Coordinates of C-alpha atoms (C1' of nucleotides) in Angstrom, one line a residue:
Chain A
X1 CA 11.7 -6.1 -46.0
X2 CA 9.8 -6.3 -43.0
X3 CA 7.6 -3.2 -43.9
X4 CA 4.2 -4.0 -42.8
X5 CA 1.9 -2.1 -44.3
X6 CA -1.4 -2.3 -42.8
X7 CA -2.8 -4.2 -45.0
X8 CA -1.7 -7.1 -43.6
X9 CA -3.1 -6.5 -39.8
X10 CA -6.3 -5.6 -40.6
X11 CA -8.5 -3.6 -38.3
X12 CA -10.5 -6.5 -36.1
X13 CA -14.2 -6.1 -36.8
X14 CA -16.3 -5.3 -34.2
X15 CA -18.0 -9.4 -33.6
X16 CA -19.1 -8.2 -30.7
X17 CA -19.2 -12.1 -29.8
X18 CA -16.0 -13.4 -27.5
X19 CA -13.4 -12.0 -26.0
X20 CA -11.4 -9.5 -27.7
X21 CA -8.1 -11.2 -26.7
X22 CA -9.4 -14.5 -28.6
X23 CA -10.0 -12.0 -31.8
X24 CA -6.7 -10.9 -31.5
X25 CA -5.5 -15.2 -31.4
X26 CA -7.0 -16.3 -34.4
X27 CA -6.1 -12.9 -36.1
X28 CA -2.4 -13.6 -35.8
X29 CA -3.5 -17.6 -35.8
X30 CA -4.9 -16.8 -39.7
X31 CA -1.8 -15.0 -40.7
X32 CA 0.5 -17.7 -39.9
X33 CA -2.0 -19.8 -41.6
X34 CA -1.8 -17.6 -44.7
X35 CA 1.5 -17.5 -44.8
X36 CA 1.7 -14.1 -44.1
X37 CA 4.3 -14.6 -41.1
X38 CA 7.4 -17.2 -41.2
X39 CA 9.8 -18.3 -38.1
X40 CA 12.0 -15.7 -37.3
X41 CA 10.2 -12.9 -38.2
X42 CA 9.6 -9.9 -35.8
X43 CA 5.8 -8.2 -34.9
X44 CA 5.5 -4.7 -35.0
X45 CA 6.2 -3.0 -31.8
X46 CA 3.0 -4.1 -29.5
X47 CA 1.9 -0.1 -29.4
X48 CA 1.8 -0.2 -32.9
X49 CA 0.2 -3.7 -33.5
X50 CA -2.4 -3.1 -31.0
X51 CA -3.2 0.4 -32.8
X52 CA -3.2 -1.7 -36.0
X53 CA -5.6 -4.0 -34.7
X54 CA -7.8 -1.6 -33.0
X55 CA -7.5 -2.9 -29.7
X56 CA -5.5 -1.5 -26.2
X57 CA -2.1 -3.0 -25.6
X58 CA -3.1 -5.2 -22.7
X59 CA -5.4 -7.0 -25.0
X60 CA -3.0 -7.7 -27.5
X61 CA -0.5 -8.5 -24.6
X62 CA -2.8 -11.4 -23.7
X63 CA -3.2 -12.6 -27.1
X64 CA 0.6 -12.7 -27.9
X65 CA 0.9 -14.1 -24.4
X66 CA -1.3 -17.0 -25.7
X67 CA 0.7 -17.8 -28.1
X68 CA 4.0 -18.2 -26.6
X69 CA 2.3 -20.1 -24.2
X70 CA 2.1 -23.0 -26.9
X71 CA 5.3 -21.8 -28.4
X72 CA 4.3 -20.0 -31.4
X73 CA 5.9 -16.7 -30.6
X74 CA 8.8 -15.6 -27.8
X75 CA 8.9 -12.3 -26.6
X76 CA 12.7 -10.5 -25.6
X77 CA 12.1 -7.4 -23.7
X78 CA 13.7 -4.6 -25.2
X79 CA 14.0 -6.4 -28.4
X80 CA 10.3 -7.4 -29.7
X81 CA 8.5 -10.2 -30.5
X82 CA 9.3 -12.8 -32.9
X83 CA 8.0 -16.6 -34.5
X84 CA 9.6 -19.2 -32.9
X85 CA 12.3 -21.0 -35.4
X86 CA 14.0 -23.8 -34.0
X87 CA 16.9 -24.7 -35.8
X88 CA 16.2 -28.4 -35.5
X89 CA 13.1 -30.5 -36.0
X90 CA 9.9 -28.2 -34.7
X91 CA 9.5 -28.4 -31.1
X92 CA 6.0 -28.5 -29.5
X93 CA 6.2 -27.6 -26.1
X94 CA 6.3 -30.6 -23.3
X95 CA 4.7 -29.0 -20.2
X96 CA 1.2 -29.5 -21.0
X97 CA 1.6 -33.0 -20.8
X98 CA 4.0 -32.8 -17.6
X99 CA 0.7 -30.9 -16.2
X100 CA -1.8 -33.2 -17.1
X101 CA 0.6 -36.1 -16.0
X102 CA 0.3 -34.4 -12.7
X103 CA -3.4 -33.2 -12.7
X104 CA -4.8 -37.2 -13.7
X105 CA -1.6 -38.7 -12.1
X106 CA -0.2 -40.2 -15.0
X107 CA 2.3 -43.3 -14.0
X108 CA 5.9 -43.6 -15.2
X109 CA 4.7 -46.8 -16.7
X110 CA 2.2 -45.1 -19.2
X111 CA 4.9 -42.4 -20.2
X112 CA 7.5 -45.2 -20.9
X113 CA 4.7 -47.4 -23.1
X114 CA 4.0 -44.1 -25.2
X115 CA 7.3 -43.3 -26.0
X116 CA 8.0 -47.1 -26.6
X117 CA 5.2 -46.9 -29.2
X118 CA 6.3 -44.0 -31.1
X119 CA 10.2 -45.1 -31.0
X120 CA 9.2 -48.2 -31.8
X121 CA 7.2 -46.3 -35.3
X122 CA 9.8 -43.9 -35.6
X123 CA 12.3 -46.5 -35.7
X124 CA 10.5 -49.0 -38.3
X125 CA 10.1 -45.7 -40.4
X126 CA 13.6 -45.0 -39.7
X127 CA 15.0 -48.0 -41.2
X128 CA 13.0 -47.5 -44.4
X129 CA 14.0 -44.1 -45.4
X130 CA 17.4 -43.7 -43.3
X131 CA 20.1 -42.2 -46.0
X132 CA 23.6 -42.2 -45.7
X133 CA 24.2 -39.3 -44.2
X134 CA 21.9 -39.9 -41.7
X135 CA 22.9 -43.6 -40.7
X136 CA 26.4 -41.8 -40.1
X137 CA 25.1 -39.9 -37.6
X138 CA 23.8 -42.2 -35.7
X139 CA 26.8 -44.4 -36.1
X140 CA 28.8 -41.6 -34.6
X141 CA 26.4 -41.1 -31.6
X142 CA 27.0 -44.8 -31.0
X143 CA 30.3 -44.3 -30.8
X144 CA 30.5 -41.3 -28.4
X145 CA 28.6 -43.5 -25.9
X146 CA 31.3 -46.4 -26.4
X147 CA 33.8 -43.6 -25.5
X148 CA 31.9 -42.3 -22.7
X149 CA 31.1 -45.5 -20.7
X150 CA 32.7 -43.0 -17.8
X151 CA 30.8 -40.0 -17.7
X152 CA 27.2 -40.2 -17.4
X153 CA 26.6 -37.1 -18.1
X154 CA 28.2 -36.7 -21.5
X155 CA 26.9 -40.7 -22.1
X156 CA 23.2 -39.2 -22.1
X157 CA 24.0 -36.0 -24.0
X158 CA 24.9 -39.0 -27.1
X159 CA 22.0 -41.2 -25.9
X160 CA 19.1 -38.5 -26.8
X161 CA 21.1 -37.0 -30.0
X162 CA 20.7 -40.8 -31.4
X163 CA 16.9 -40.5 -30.7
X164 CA 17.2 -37.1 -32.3
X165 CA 18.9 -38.4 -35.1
X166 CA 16.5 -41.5 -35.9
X167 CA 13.3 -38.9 -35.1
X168 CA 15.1 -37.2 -38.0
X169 CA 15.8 -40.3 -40.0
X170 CA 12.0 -41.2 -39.6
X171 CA 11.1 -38.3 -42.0
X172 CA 8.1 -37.5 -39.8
X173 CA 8.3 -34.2 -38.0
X174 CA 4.7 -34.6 -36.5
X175 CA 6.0 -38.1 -35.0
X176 CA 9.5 -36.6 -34.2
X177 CA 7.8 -33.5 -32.3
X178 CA 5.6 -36.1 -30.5
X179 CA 8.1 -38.3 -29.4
X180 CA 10.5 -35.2 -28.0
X181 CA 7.8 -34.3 -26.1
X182 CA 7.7 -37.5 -24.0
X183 CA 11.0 -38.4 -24.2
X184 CA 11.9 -34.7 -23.1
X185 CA 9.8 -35.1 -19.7
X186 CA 11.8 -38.7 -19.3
X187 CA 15.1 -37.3 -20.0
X188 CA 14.4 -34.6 -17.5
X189 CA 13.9 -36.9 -14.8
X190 CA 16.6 -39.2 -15.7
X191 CA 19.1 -36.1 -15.7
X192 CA 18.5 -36.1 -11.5
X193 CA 19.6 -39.4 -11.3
X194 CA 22.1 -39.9 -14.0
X195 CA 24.8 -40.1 -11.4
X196 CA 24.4 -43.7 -11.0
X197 CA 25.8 -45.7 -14.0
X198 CA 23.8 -48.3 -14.5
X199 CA 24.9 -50.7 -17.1
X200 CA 25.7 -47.8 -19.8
X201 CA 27.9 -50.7 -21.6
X202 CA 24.8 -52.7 -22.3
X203 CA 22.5 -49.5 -23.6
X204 CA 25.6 -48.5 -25.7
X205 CA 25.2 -52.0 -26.8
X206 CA 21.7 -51.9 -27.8
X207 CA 21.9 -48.6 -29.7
X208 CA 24.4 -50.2 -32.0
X209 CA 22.0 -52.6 -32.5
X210 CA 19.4 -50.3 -33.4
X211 CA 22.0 -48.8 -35.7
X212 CA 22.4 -52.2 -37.6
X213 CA 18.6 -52.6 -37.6
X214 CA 18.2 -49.0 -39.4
X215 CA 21.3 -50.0 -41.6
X216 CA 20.0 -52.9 -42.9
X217 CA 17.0 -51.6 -44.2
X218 CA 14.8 -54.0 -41.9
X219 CA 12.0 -52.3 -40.4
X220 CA 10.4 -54.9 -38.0
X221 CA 14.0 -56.1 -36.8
X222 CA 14.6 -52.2 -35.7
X223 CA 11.1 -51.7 -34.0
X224 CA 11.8 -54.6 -31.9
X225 CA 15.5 -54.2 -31.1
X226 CA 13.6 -50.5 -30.4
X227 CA 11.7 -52.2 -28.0
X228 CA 13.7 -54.1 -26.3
X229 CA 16.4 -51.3 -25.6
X230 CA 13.6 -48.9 -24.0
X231 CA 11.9 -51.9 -21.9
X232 CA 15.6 -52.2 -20.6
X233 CA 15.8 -48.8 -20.5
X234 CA 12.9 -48.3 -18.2
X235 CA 13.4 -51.0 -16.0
X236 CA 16.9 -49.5 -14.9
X237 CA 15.4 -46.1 -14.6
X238 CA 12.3 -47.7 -12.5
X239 CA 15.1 -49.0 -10.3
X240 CA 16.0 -45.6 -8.7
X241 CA 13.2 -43.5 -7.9
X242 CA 11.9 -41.4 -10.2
X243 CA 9.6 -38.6 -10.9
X244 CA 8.7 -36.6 -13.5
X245 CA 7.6 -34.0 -12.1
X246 CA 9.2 -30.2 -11.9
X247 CA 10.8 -28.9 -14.4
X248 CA 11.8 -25.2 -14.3
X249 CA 12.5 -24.5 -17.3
X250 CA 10.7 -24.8 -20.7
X251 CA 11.6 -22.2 -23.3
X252 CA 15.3 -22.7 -22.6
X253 CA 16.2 -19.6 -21.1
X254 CA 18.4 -21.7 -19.2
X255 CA 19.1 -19.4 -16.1
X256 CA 19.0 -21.2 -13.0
X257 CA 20.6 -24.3 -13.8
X258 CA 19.9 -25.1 -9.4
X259 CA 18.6 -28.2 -9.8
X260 CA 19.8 -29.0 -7.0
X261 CA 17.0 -30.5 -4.2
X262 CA 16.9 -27.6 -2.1
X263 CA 13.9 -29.4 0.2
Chain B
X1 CA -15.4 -26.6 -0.1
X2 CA -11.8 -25.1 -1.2
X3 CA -10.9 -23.2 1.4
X4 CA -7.7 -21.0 0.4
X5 CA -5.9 -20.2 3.0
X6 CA -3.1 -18.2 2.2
X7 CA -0.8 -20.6 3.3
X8 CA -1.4 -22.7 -0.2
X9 CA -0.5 -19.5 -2.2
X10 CA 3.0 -18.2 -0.7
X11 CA 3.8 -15.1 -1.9
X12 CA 6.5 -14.8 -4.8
X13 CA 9.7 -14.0 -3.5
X14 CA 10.9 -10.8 -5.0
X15 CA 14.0 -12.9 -6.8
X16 CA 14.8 -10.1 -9.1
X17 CA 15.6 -12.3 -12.0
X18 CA 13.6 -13.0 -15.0
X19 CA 9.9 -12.2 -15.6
X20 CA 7.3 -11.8 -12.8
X21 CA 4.8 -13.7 -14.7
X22 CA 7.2 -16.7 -15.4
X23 CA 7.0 -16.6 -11.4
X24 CA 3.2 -16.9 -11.4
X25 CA 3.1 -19.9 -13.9
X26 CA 5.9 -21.5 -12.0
X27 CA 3.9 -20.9 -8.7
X28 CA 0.8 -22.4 -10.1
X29 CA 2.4 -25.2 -11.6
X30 CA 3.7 -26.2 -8.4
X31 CA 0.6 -26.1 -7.1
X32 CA -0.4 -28.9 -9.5
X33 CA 2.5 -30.9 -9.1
X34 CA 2.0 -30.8 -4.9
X35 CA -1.5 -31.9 -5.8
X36 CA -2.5 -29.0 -4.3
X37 CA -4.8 -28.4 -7.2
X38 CA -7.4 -30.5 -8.8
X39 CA -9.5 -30.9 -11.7
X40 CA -12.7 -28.8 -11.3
X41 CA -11.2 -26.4 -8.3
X42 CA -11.9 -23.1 -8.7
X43 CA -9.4 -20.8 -7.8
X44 CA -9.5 -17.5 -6.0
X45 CA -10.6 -14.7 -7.2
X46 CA -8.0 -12.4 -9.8
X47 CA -7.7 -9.3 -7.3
X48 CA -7.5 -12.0 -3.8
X49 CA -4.9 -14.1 -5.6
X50 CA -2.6 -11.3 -6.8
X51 CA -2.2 -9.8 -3.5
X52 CA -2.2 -13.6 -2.1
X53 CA 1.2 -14.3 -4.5
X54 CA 2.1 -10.7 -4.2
X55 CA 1.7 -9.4 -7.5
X56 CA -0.3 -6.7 -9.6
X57 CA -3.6 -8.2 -11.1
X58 CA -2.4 -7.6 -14.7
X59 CA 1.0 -10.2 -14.1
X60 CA -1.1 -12.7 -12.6
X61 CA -3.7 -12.5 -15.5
X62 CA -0.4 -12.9 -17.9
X63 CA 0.1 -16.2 -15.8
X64 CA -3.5 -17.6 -15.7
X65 CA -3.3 -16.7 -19.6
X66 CA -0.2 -18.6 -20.3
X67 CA -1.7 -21.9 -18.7
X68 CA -5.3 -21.0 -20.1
X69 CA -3.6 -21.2 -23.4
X70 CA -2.1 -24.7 -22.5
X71 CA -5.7 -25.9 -21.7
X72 CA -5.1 -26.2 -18.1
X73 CA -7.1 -23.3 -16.5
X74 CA -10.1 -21.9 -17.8
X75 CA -11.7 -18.5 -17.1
X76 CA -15.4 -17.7 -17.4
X77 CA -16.7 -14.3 -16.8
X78 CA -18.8 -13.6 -13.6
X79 CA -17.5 -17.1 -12.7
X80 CA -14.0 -17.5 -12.3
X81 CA -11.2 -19.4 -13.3
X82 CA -11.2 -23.0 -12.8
X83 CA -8.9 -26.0 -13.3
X84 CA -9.9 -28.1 -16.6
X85 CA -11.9 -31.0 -16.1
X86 CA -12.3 -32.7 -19.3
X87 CA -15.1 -35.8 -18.2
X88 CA -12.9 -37.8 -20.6
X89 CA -10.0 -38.9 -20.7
X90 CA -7.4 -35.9 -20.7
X91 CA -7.1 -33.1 -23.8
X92 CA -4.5 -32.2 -25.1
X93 CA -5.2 -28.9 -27.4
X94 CA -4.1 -29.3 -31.0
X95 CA -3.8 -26.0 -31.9
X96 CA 0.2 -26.1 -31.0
X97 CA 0.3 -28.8 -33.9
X98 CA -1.8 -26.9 -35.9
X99 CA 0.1 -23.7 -35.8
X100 CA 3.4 -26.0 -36.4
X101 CA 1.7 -27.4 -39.4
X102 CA 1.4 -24.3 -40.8
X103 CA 4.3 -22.5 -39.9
X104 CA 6.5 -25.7 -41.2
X105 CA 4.1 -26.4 -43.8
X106 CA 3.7 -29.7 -43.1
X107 CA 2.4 -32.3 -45.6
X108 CA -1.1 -34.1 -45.4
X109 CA 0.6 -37.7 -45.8
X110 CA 2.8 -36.6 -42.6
X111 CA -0.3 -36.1 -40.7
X112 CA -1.7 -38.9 -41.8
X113 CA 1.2 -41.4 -41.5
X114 CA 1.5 -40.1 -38.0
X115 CA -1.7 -41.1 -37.4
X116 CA -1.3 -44.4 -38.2
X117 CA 1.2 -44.8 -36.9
X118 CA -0.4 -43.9 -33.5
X119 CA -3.6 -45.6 -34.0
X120 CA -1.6 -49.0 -34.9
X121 CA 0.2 -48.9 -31.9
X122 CA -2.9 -48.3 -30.2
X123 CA -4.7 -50.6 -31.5
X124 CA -2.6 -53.6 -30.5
X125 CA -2.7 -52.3 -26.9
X126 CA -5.9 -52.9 -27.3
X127 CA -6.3 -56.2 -28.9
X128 CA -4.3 -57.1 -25.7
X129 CA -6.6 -55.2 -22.8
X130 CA -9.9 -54.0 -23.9
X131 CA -12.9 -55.4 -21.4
X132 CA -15.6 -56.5 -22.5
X133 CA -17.2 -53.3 -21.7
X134 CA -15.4 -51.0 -24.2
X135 CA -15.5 -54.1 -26.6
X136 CA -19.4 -53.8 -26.2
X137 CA -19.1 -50.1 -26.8
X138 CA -16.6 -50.5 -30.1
X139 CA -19.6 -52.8 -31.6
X140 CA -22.0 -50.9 -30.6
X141 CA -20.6 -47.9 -32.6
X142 CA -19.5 -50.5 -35.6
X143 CA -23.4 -51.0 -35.5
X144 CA -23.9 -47.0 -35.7
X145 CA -21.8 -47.1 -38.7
X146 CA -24.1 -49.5 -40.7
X147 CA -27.2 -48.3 -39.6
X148 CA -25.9 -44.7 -40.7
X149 CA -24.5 -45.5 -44.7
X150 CA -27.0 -42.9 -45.8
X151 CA -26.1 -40.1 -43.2
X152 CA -22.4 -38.8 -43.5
X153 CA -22.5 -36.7 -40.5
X154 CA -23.9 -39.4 -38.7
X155 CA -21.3 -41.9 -39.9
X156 CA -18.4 -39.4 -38.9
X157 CA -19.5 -38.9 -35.5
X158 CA -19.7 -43.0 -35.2
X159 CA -16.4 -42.9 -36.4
X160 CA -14.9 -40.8 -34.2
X161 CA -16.2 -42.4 -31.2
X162 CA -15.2 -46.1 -32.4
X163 CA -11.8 -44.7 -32.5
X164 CA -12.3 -43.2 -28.9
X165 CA -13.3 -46.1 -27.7
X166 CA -10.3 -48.0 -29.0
X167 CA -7.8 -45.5 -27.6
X168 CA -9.3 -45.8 -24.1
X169 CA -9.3 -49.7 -24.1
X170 CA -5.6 -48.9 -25.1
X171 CA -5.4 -48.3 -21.6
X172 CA -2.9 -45.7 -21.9
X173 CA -4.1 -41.9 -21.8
X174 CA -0.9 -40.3 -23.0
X175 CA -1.1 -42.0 -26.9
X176 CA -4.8 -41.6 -26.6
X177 CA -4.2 -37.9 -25.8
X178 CA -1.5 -37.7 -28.6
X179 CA -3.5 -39.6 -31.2
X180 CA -6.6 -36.9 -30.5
X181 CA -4.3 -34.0 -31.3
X182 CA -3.8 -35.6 -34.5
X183 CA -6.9 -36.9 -35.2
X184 CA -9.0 -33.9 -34.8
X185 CA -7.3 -31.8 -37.1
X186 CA -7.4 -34.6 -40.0
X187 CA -11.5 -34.8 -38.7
X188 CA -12.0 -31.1 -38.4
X189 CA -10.6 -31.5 -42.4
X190 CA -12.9 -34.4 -43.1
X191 CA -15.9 -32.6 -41.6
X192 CA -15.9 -29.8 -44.2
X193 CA -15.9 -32.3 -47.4
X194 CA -18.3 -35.2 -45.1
X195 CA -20.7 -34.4 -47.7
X196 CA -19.6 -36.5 -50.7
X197 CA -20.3 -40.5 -48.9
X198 CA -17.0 -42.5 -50.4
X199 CA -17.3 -45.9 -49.6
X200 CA -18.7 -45.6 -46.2
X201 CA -19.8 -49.5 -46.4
X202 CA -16.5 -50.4 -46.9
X203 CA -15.0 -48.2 -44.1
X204 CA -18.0 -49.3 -42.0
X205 CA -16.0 -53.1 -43.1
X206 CA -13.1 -52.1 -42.1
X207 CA -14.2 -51.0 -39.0
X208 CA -15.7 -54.2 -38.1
X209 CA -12.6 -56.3 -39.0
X210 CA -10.5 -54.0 -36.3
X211 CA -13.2 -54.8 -33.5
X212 CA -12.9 -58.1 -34.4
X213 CA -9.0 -58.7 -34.1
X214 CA -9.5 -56.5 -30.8
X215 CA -12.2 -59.3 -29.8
X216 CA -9.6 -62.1 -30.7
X217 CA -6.9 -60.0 -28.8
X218 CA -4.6 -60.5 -32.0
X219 CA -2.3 -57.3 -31.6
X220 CA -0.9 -58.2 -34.7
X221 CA -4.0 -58.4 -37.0
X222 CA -5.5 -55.4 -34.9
X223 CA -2.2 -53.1 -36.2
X224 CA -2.6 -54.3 -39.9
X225 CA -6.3 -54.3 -40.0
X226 CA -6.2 -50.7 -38.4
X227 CA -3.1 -49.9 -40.6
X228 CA -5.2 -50.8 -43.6
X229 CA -8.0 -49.0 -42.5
X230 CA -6.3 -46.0 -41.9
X231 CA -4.8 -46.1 -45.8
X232 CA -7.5 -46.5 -47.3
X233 CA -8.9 -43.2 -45.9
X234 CA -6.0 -41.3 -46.7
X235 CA -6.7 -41.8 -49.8
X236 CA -10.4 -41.8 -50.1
X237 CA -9.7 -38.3 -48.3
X238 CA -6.6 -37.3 -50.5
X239 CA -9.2 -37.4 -53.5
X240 CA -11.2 -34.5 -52.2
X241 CA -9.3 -31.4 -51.7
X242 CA -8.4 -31.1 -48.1
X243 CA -7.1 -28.4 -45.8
X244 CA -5.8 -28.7 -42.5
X245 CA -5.9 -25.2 -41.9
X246 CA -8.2 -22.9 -39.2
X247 CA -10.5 -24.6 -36.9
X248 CA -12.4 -21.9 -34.9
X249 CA -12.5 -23.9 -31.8
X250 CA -9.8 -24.7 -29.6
X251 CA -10.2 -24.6 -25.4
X252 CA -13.9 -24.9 -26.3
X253 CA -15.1 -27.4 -23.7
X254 CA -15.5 -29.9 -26.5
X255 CA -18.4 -31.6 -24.3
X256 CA -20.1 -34.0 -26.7
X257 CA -19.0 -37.2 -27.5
X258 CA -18.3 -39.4 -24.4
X259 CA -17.4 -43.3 -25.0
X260 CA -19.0 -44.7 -22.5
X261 CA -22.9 -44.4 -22.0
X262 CA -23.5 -47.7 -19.8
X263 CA -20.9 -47.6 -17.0
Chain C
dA1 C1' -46.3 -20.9 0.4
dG2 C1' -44.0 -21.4 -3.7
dT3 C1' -42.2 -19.5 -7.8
dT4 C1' -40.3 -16.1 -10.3
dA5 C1' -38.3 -11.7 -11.4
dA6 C1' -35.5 -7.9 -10.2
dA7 C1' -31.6 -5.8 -7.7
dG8 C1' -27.1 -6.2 -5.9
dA9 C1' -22.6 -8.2 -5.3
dT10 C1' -18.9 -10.9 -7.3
dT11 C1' -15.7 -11.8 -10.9
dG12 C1' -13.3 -11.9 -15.2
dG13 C1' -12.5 -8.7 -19.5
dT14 C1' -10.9 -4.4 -21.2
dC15 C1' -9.0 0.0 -21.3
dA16 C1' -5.9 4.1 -20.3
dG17 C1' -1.7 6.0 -19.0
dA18 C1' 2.5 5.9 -16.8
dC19 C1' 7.1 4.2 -15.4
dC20 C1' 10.9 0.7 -15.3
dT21 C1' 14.2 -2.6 -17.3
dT22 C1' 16.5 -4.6 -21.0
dT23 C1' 18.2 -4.5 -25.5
dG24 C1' 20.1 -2.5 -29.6
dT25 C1' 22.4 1.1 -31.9
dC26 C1' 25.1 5.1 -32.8
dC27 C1' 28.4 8.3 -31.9
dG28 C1' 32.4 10.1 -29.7
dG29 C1' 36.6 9.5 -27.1
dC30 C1' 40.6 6.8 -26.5
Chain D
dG1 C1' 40.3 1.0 -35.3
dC2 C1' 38.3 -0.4 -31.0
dC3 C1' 35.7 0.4 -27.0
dG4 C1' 32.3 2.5 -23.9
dG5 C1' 28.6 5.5 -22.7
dA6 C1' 24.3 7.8 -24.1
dC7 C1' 20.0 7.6 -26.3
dA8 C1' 16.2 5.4 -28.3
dA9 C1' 13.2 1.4 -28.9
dA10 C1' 10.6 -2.3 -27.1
dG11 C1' 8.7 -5.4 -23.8
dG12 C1' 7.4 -5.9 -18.6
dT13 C1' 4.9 -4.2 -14.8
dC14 C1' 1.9 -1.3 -12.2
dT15 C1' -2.3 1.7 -10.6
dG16 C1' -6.9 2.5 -11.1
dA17 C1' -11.0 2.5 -13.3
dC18 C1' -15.0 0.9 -15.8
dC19 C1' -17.6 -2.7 -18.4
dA20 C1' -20.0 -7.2 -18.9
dA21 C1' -21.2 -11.7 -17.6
dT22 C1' -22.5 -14.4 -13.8
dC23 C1' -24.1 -15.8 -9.4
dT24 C1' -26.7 -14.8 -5.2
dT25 C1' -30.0 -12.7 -2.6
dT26 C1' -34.2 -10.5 -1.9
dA27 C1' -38.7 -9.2 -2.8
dA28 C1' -42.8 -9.1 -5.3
dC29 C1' -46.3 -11.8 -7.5
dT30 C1' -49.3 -15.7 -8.4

DNA sequence: AGTTAAAGATTGGTCAGACCTTTGTCCGGC
DNA sequence: GCCGGACAAAGGTCTGACCAATCTTTAACT
């Protein structure tokens, strides 16, 4: 089923304007907008593509290398090149803002305040459209950090699937995507310092609260229990030092795993 | 003024594992986060820097392409390749969300409700820190508004800027950053139907109470004036027939429109 | 002498062809 | 029937070259 006749890569016209590479972007950019392509389909073989396209290989290389770069496509060597599909909610890819946090020196204070204000939305949302099913999982997240006052590790693991979880309940994916994408850089820089318990009875606490917020159906009382947990939240991760800065990796292909400080 | 010497760009230890170009994008990344790099700094030349980092010209051109694509380098021909400097306040490109609203086929009112949901939160940062500076600049705009009923395009740009304005007195770059990825895609929309004037006096209203709740640092009335605001043009916009869909520009250096003309 | 226009050097953009590494599949041996 | 090796497919990298846009320098002209 994945025959592609060339009618659907058509030949890029000459446009003499801009680069060739950017020809090649929009050209795969249209068919995703068209429809034409869907997550977890494969390309053509890039010798074939670029042929279809009319351009050399390296040309095409840079365009499909564009597009992973924002996460559209993922490339497996020896296997081909395929649309991202999450499984989950879509993901849009954190590191652009980790640069820029770097490049304009973004503090730890602004991060926290933006994820505040989307939780804090996500959450109000949350609480309106929350079903069943939904509230369930988030009960059972709650619980997991009750039974995990003693492993950090595992404690944060149930912390961010009941963000996950209320992203989902939210019924935004653009707000969802959003908020992953700062909470991800936090989480990351958290992850260093998660050794040191502190006070995991008291966020465990607050989550439920959030829970009861959601499952009552009362929007303001969630955004500001919402609040309150990630202003707690912050000023215990404030107390160790932090940074959000390096991250190795991004697309997931979880290799190293050394995050050890080697400096 | 930059001078490179090669001890900034340390050659890429061989490291068998995974892709050489991952290696480049990691090197230059590092660069960022050691401050090593700033806005506006050019970097070496293609063929100095690949023997610098010890790679073939074609690998580290994979790498600068995978961070132009993230809008954090930009190559000019004859020029070189330099890190962004966006005069305002930080960019973050919104074709990632654009390709993921495609892709997931993502629902106008979710694009909208996000945006509210960013702009209200926004906007009550605001009510609580704008100076009197940027509140100068929001009425100045609100004035542009009024005095441009009869020109659409006019109006639009006034628009947009009011709601610049508001983000940066926000004081917080990552939600302003954020809110722009949204935003322009609903404007880039709004451009193509500008033509049809609905109820510009009225938005032009509705603009004026938000300044004025920012003015009276009311967090509260500034969220549910701008909340308000920000229905009432999803709908006036839901009339006409909209599309999210291609927008041909994306790292263009989207010059125009800075806030602030009397520093 | 100052200004402008042309020539040259610099630098990113593209192309061609080749080879390597990884992945996936198929077939034969156990 | 299961497993492992061989082969093919596909992306990753490299060398080397040439093109096109840009910047810089120089020289001619006013």
């Amino acid at each position: 089923m994945t025959d592609f006749n060339s009618d659907l890569f058509k030949t890029i016209i000459p446009e003499g304007r801009g680069n060739t590479s950017e020809e090649v972007v929009s050209q795969l950019r249209e068919m995703i907008h068209r429809g034409e392509l869907h997550p977890g389909d494969r390309l053509p073989p890039e010798r074939d593509l670029a042929k279809l396209l009319g351009v050399s290989r390296p040309t095409l290389r840079a365009g499909i290398r564009s597009l992973s770069a924002v996460g559209i496509l993922q490339s497996r060597q020896g296997a081909g090149t395929f649309v991202v599909q999450s499984e989950g909610p879509p993901q849009l890819d954190s590191s652009p803002l980790r640069l820029m946090a770097s490049l304009h020196g973004f503090t730890s204070a602004e991060m926290f305040e933006a994820r505040q204000s989307l939780e804090m939305a996500i959450a109000g949302l949350a609480a309106e459209r929350a079903t069943g099913d939904q509230m369930a999982s988030m009960a059972e997240e709650v619980t997991g950090m009750f039974a995990s006052l003693d492993e950090p590790e595992q404690f944060l693991v149930h912390d961010m699937r009941f963000h996950q979880t209320v992203a989902a309940a939210s019924g935004n994916r653009i707000l969802t995507a959003l908020m992953n994408m700062v909470a991800t850089i936090l989480f990351d820089a958290r992850r260093k310092t998660v050794k040191h318990a502190t006070d995991l009875k008291e966020s465990a606490e607050m989550h439920r609260k959030i829970y009861r917020a959601i499952r009552e159906h009362s929007p303001e009382a969630a955004r500001l229990t919402m609040r309150d947990h990630l202003m707690l939240a912050q000023r215990a991760q404030e107390a160790e030092g932090i940074d959000y800065s390096d991250a190795a990796d991004v697309a997931g292909n979880g290799d190293g795993a050394d995050a050890n400080p080697a400096t």
